[in-house]
PDB file of C-alpha atoms in Angstrom:
ATOM      1  CA  MET U 245     -38.575  19.382  -8.533  1.00  0.00           C
ATOM      2  CA  GLU U 246     -35.214  19.641  -6.811  1.00  0.00           C
ATOM      3  CA  ILE U 247     -34.528  17.654  -3.656  1.00  0.00           C
ATOM      4  CA  LYS U 248     -32.131  19.324  -1.303  1.00  0.00           C
ATOM      5  CA  ILE U 249     -30.452  17.026   1.184  1.00  0.00           C
ATOM      6  CA  THR U 250     -29.980  18.866   4.455  1.00  0.00           C
ATOM      7  CA  THR U 251     -27.393  18.107   7.077  1.00  0.00           C
ATOM      8  CA  SER U 252     -30.013  16.644   9.410  1.00  0.00           C
ATOM      9  CA  MET U 253     -31.287  14.355   6.639  1.00  0.00           C
ATOM     10  CA  MET U 254     -27.750  13.208   5.887  1.00  0.00           C
ATOM     11  CA  LEU U 255     -27.124  12.510   9.583  1.00  0.00           C
ATOM     12  CA  LYS U 256     -30.305  10.412   9.745  1.00  0.00           C
ATOM     13  CA  ILE U 257     -29.206   8.438   6.672  1.00  0.00           C
ATOM     14  CA  LEU U 258     -25.747   7.915   8.193  1.00  0.00           C
ATOM     15  CA  TYR U 259     -27.377   6.858  11.477  1.00  0.00           C
ATOM     16  CA  ILE U 260     -29.424   4.189   9.672  1.00  0.00           C
ATOM     17  CA  LEU U 261     -26.421   3.000   7.635  1.00  0.00           C
ATOM     18  CA  SER U 262     -24.321   2.840  10.804  1.00  0.00           C
ATOM     19  CA  TRP U 263     -26.949   0.627  12.438  1.00  0.00           C
ATOM     20  CA  ILE U 264     -27.024  -1.697   9.422  1.00  0.00           C
ATOM     21  CA  ILE U 265     -23.224  -1.985   9.357  1.00  0.00           C
ATOM     22  CA  PHE U 266     -23.083  -2.400  13.158  1.00  0.00           C
ATOM     23  CA  VAL U 267     -25.582  -5.273  13.106  1.00  0.00           C
ATOM     24  CA  GLY U 268     -23.642  -6.999  10.304  1.00  0.00           C
ATOM     25  CA  LEU U 269     -20.352  -6.566  12.159  1.00  0.00           C
ATOM     26  CA  CYS U 270     -21.894  -7.909  15.380  1.00  0.00           C
ATOM     27  CA  ILE U 271     -23.200 -10.977  13.566  1.00  0.00           C
ATOM     28  CA  ASP U 272     -19.755 -11.563  12.060  1.00  0.00           C
ATOM     29  CA  ALA U 273     -17.945 -11.023  15.390  1.00  0.00           C
ATOM     30  CA  GLY U 274     -20.455 -13.246  17.205  1.00  0.00           C
ATOM     31  CA  GLY U 275     -20.032 -15.961  14.575  1.00  0.00           C
ATOM     32  CA  PHE U 276     -16.253 -15.944  14.859  1.00  0.00           C
ATOM     33  CA  LEU U 277     -16.295 -15.792  18.664  1.00  0.00           C
ATOM     34  CA  SER U 278     -18.910 -18.505  19.201  1.00  0.00           C
ATOM     35  CA  ASN U 279     -17.262 -20.802  16.624  1.00  0.00           C
ATOM     36  CA  THR U 280     -13.891 -20.305  18.307  1.00  0.00           C
ATOM     37  CA  ILE U 281     -15.268 -21.160  21.747  1.00  0.00           C
ATOM     38  CA  TYR U 282     -17.280 -24.116  20.454  1.00  0.00           C
ATOM     39  CA  THR U 283     -14.308 -25.519  18.507  1.00  0.00           C
ATOM     40  CA  LEU U 284     -11.942 -25.227  21.473  1.00  0.00           C
ATOM     41  CA  ALA U 285     -14.342 -26.350  24.208  1.00  0.00           C
ATOM     42  CA  VAL U 286     -16.848 -28.732  22.633  1.00  0.00           C
ATOM     43  CA  ASN U 287     -16.124 -30.130  19.191  1.00  0.00           C
ATOM     44  CA  SER U 288     -12.878 -29.711  17.275  1.00  0.00           C
ATOM     45  CA  ASP U 289     -14.552 -31.017  14.097  1.00  0.00           C
ATOM     46  CA  LEU U 290     -16.047 -27.535  13.620  1.00  0.00           C
ATOM     47  CA  SER U 291     -12.575 -26.323  12.627  1.00  0.00           C
ATOM     48  CA  SER U 292     -13.102 -27.832   9.170  1.00  0.00           C
ATOM     49  CA  HIS U 293     -16.265 -25.815   8.517  1.00  0.00           C
ATOM     50  CA  PHE U 294     -15.787 -22.713  10.620  1.00  0.00           C
ATOM     51  CA  TRP U 295     -17.727 -19.449  10.380  1.00  0.00           C
ATOM     52  CA  ASN U 296     -18.161 -18.228   6.764  1.00  0.00           C
ATOM     53  CA  LYS U 297     -17.144 -21.697   5.543  1.00  0.00           C
ATOM     54  CA  LEU U 298     -13.494 -21.232   6.527  1.00  0.00           C
ATOM     55  CA  ASP U 299     -11.374 -24.356   6.917  1.00  0.00           C
ATOM     56  CA  PHE U 300      -9.033 -24.253   9.914  1.00  0.00           C
ATOM     57  CA  SER U 301      -8.682 -28.035  10.210  1.00  0.00           C
ATOM     58  CA  ASP U 302      -5.029 -28.089   9.086  1.00  0.00           C
ATOM     59  CA  LEU U 303      -4.151 -25.352  11.576  1.00  0.00           C
ATOM     60  CA  TYR U 304      -6.127 -26.981  14.402  1.00  0.00           C
ATOM     61  CA  ASN U 305      -4.570 -30.385  13.719  1.00  0.00           C
ATOM     62  CA  TYR U 306      -1.101 -28.777  13.697  1.00  0.00           C
ATOM     63  CA  ASP U 307      -1.625 -27.041  17.060  1.00  0.00           C
ATOM     64  CA  SER U 308      -4.781 -25.927  18.840  1.00  0.00           C
ATOM     65  CA  GLY U 309      -2.756 -23.158  20.501  1.00  0.00           C
ATOM     66  CA  GLN U 310      -1.895 -21.711  17.090  1.00  0.00           C
ATOM     67  CA  PHE U 311      -5.575 -21.987  16.166  1.00  0.00           C
ATOM     68  CA  PHE U 312      -6.443 -20.058  19.323  1.00  0.00           C
ATOM     69  CA  ALA U 313      -3.856 -17.357  18.518  1.00  0.00           C
ATOM     70  CA  VAL U 314      -5.127 -16.809  14.960  1.00  0.00           C
ATOM     71  CA  THR U 315      -8.776 -16.752  15.996  1.00  0.00           C
ATOM     72  CA  THR U 316      -7.922 -14.368  18.842  1.00  0.00           C
ATOM     73  CA  TYR U 317      -6.552 -11.860  16.323  1.00  0.00           C
ATOM     74  CA  ILE U 318      -9.656 -12.322  14.184  1.00  0.00           C
ATOM     75  CA  ASN U 319     -11.949 -11.864  17.188  1.00  0.00           C
ATOM     76  CA  ILE U 320     -10.142  -8.765  18.479  1.00  0.00           C
ATOM     77  CA  VAL U 321     -10.308  -7.075  15.082  1.00  0.00           C
ATOM     78  CA  ALA U 322     -13.989  -8.007  14.655  1.00  0.00           C
ATOM     79  CA  ILE U 323     -14.921  -6.736  18.129  1.00  0.00           C
ATOM     80  CA  LEU U 324     -12.992  -3.481  17.643  1.00  0.00           C
ATOM     81  CA  LYS U 325     -14.899  -2.877  14.405  1.00  0.00           C
ATOM     82  CA  CYS U 326     -18.144  -3.354  16.340  1.00  0.00           C
ATOM     83  CA  ILE U 327     -16.992  -0.899  18.997  1.00  0.00           C
ATOM     84  CA  LEU U 328     -16.076   1.601  16.278  1.00  0.00           C
ATOM     85  CA  PHE U 329     -19.560   1.561  14.794  1.00  0.00           C
ATOM     86  CA  TYR U 330     -21.217   1.498  18.206  1.00  0.00           C
ATOM     87  CA  SER U 331     -19.350   4.735  18.967  1.00  0.00           C
ATOM     88  CA  ILE U 332     -20.653   6.274  15.761  1.00  0.00           C
ATOM     89  CA  ILE U 333     -24.214   5.227  16.580  1.00  0.00           C
ATOM     90  CA  LYS U 334     -23.902   6.552  20.113  1.00  0.00           C
ATOM     91  CA  VAL U 335     -22.675  10.007  19.061  1.00  0.00           C
ATOM     92  CA  LEU U 336     -25.403  10.283  16.415  1.00  0.00           C
ATOM     93  CA  HIS U 337     -28.091   9.024  18.798  1.00  0.00           C
ATOM     94  CA  ASP U 338     -27.060  11.271  21.683  1.00  0.00           C
ATOM     95  CA  LYS U 339     -27.074  14.209  19.263  1.00  0.00           C
ATOM     96  CA  HIS U 340     -23.675  15.547  20.338  1.00  0.00           C
ATOM     97  CA  LEU U 341     -23.343  17.136  16.897  1.00  0.00           C
ATOM     98  CA  ASN U 342     -24.238  20.779  17.458  1.00  0.00           C
ATOM     99  CA  MET U 343     -23.994  22.624  14.153  1.00  0.00           C
ATOM    100  CA  LYS U 344     -24.050  26.007  15.911  1.00  0.00           C
ATOM    101  CA  GLN U 345     -21.026  25.023  17.992  1.00  0.00           C
ATOM    102  CA  PRO U 346     -19.370  22.127  16.181  1.00  0.00           C
ATOM    103  CA  PHE U 347     -16.190  22.285  18.265  1.00  0.00           C
ATOM    104  CA  ASN U 348     -17.297  20.745  21.552  1.00  0.00           C
ATOM    105  CA  ARG U 349     -15.576  18.409  23.967  1.00  0.00           C
ATOM    106  CA  ALA U 350     -17.896  15.455  23.270  1.00  0.00           C
ATOM    107  CA  ILE U 351     -17.050  15.493  19.558  1.00  0.00           C
ATOM    108  CA  GLY U 352     -13.361  16.015  20.325  1.00  0.00           C
ATOM    109  CA  ARG U 353     -13.375  12.931  22.576  1.00  0.00           C
ATOM    110  CA  PHE U 354     -15.346  11.022  19.944  1.00  0.00           C
ATOM    111  CA  ILE U 355     -12.844  11.755  17.178  1.00  0.00           C
ATOM    112  CA  SER U 356      -9.911  10.857  19.452  1.00  0.00           C
ATOM    113  CA  LEU U 357     -11.630   7.592  20.421  1.00  0.00           C
ATOM    114  CA  MET U 358     -12.249   6.788  16.759  1.00  0.00           C
ATOM    115  CA  ALA U 359      -8.570   7.439  16.003  1.00  0.00           C
ATOM    116  CA  TYR U 360      -7.370   5.113  18.764  1.00  0.00           C
ATOM    117  CA  ILE U 361      -9.827   2.372  17.802  1.00  0.00           C
ATOM    118  CA  THR U 362      -8.839   2.514  14.123  1.00  0.00           C
ATOM    119  CA  LEU U 363      -5.151   2.469  15.043  1.00  0.00           C
ATOM    120  CA  SER U 364      -5.835  -0.562  17.269  1.00  0.00           C
ATOM    121  CA  ILE U 365      -7.639  -2.311  14.413  1.00  0.00           C
ATOM    122  CA  GLY U 366      -4.635  -1.582  12.196  1.00  0.00           C
ATOM    123  CA  LEU U 367      -2.220  -2.866  14.821  1.00  0.00           C
ATOM    124  CA  PHE U 368      -4.062  -6.138  15.503  1.00  0.00           C
ATOM    125  CA  SER U 369      -4.699  -6.642  11.769  1.00  0.00           C
ATOM    126  CA  SER U 370      -0.984  -6.213  11.092  1.00  0.00           C
ATOM    127  CA  TRP U 371       0.002  -8.607  13.874  1.00  0.00           C
ATOM    128  CA  GLY U 372      -2.615 -11.157  12.777  1.00  0.00           C
ATOM    129  CA  LYS U 373      -1.583 -10.926   9.138  1.00  0.00           C
ATOM    130  CA  SER U 374       2.097 -11.357  10.037  1.00  0.00           C
ATOM    131  CA  TYR U 375       1.238 -14.314  12.252  1.00  0.00           C
ATOM    132  CA  VAL U 376      -0.765 -15.997   9.484  1.00  0.00           C
ATOM    133  CA  HIS U 377       2.058 -15.441   6.993  1.00  0.00           C
ATOM    134  CA  TRP U 378       4.510 -16.927   9.495  1.00  0.00           C
ATOM    135  CA  LEU U 379       2.276 -19.994   9.850  1.00  0.00           C
ATOM    136  CA  GLU U 380       2.113 -20.305   6.058  1.00  0.00           C
ATOM    137  CA  THR U 381       5.926 -20.602   5.985  1.00  0.00           C
ATOM    138  CA  LYS U 382       5.495 -23.775   8.054  1.00  0.00           C
ATOM    139  CA  ASN U 383       3.364 -25.231   5.215  1.00  0.00           C
ATOM    140  CA  ILE U 384       0.153 -25.013   7.221  1.00  0.00           C
ATOM    141  CA  LYS U 385      -2.891 -24.620   5.022  1.00  0.00           C
ATOM    142  CA  ILE U 386      -4.814 -21.618   6.331  1.00  0.00           C
ATOM    143  CA  PRO U 387      -7.455 -19.369   4.720  1.00  0.00           C
ATOM    144  CA  ASP U 388      -6.231 -16.150   3.112  1.00  0.00           C
ATOM    145  CA  VAL U 389      -6.128 -13.091   5.397  1.00  0.00           C
ATOM    146  CA  GLU U 390      -8.746 -11.451   3.180  1.00  0.00           C
ATOM    147  CA  PHE U 391     -11.261 -14.141   4.138  1.00  0.00           C
ATOM    148  CA  LEU U 392     -10.153 -13.926   7.775  1.00  0.00           C
ATOM    149  CA  LYS U 393     -10.989 -10.195   7.583  1.00  0.00           C
ATOM    150  CA  ILE U 394      -7.664  -9.116   9.053  1.00  0.00           C
ATOM    151  CA  ASP U 395      -6.091  -7.595   5.966  1.00  0.00           C
ATOM    152  CA  GLY U 396      -6.166  -3.884   5.197  1.00  0.00           C
ATOM    153  CA  ASP U 397      -3.966  -2.917   8.114  1.00  0.00           C
ATOM    154  CA  GLY U 398      -2.393  -0.113   6.083  1.00  0.00           C
ATOM    155  CA  VAL U 399      -5.805   1.435   5.422  1.00  0.00           C
ATOM    156  CA  TRP U 400      -6.676   1.278   9.122  1.00  0.00           C
ATOM    157  CA  PHE U 401      -3.348   2.895  10.064  1.00  0.00           C
ATOM    158  CA  PHE U 402      -3.878   5.614   7.459  1.00  0.00           C
ATOM    159  CA  MET U 403      -7.413   6.297   8.704  1.00  0.00           C
ATOM    160  CA  GLY U 404      -6.214   6.347  12.315  1.00  0.00           C
ATOM    161  CA  ILE U 405      -3.497   8.899  11.547  1.00  0.00           C
ATOM    162  CA  VAL U 406      -5.963  11.082   9.613  1.00  0.00           C
ATOM    163  CA  LEU U 407      -8.381  10.939  12.551  1.00  0.00           C
ATOM    164  CA  LEU U 408      -5.575  11.845  14.968  1.00  0.00           C
ATOM    165  CA  VAL U 409      -4.806  14.927  12.864  1.00  0.00           C
ATOM    166  CA  ILE U 410      -8.500  15.854  12.782  1.00  0.00           C
ATOM    167  CA  ALA U 411      -8.686  15.305  16.563  1.00  0.00           C
ATOM    168  CA  GLN U 412      -5.826  17.765  17.072  1.00  0.00           C
ATOM    169  CA  ILE U 413      -7.535  20.302  14.809  1.00  0.00           C
ATOM    170  CA  PHE U 414     -10.745  19.868  16.808  1.00  0.00           C
ATOM    171  CA  LYS U 415      -8.809  20.250  20.057  1.00  0.00           C
ATOM    172  CA  LYS U 416      -7.451  23.596  18.848  1.00  0.00           C
ATOM    173  CA  GLY U 417     -10.916  24.593  17.603  1.00  0.00           C
ATOM    174  CA  ILE U 418     -12.398  23.804  21.026  1.00  0.00           C
ATOM    175  CA  GLU U 419      -9.719  25.924  22.719  1.00  0.00           C
ATOM    176  CA  LEU U 420     -10.377  28.852  20.353  1.00  0.00           C
ATOM    177  CA  GLN U 421     -14.146  28.537  20.723  1.00  0.00           C
ATOM    178  CA  GLU U 422     -13.935  28.467  24.537  1.00  0.00           C
ATOM    179  CA  GLU U 423     -11.508  31.388  24.516  1.00  0.00           C
ATOM    180  CA  ASN U 424     -13.893  33.298  22.242  1.00  0.00           C
ATOM    181  CA  GLU U 425     -16.831  32.595  24.583  1.00  0.00           C
ATOM    182  CA  LEU U 426     -14.839  33.956  27.543  1.00  0.00           C
ATOM    183  CA  THR U 427     -14.040  37.223  25.772  1.00  0.00           C
ATOM    184  CA  ILE U 428     -17.650  37.995  24.848  1.00  0.00           C
TER     185      ILE U 428
END
């Protein structure tokens, strides 16, 4: 018995996986954001046992403004990742993928949006990573960028550039498809 996975089955699987990843990213972003707000506004002792057991106490004791800057980078990257997966869920839910006419404006906009979001993630990850490394030169003990989830900026830039190229290919495909429809 051979099981053939169709495109619609694969899209349903990707839809479910996107939801799972989106929920996880939202929990992570919410944890970072709420811990940041609580630490700055209510109780600075939380900096020693921050979200995901991160210890920002040395950074917070050095300067709460520096703590705010680092956590802002973390929060921006986390929220952009959520937006990225929300966009994927939205395009799969709204069923903008038309296999008979794959080159449509909705998908073209979607791919362009994905490219700009991934480039933004890469940009803020790079800035955040550089900022953390700069703070480390001042002998401030701070968690590694891997645990802060702001490393991998090169991968995000690479993915953003690839998506920009695909967006341009889709743009040309849309133009050709619309031109073809007008000549029929």
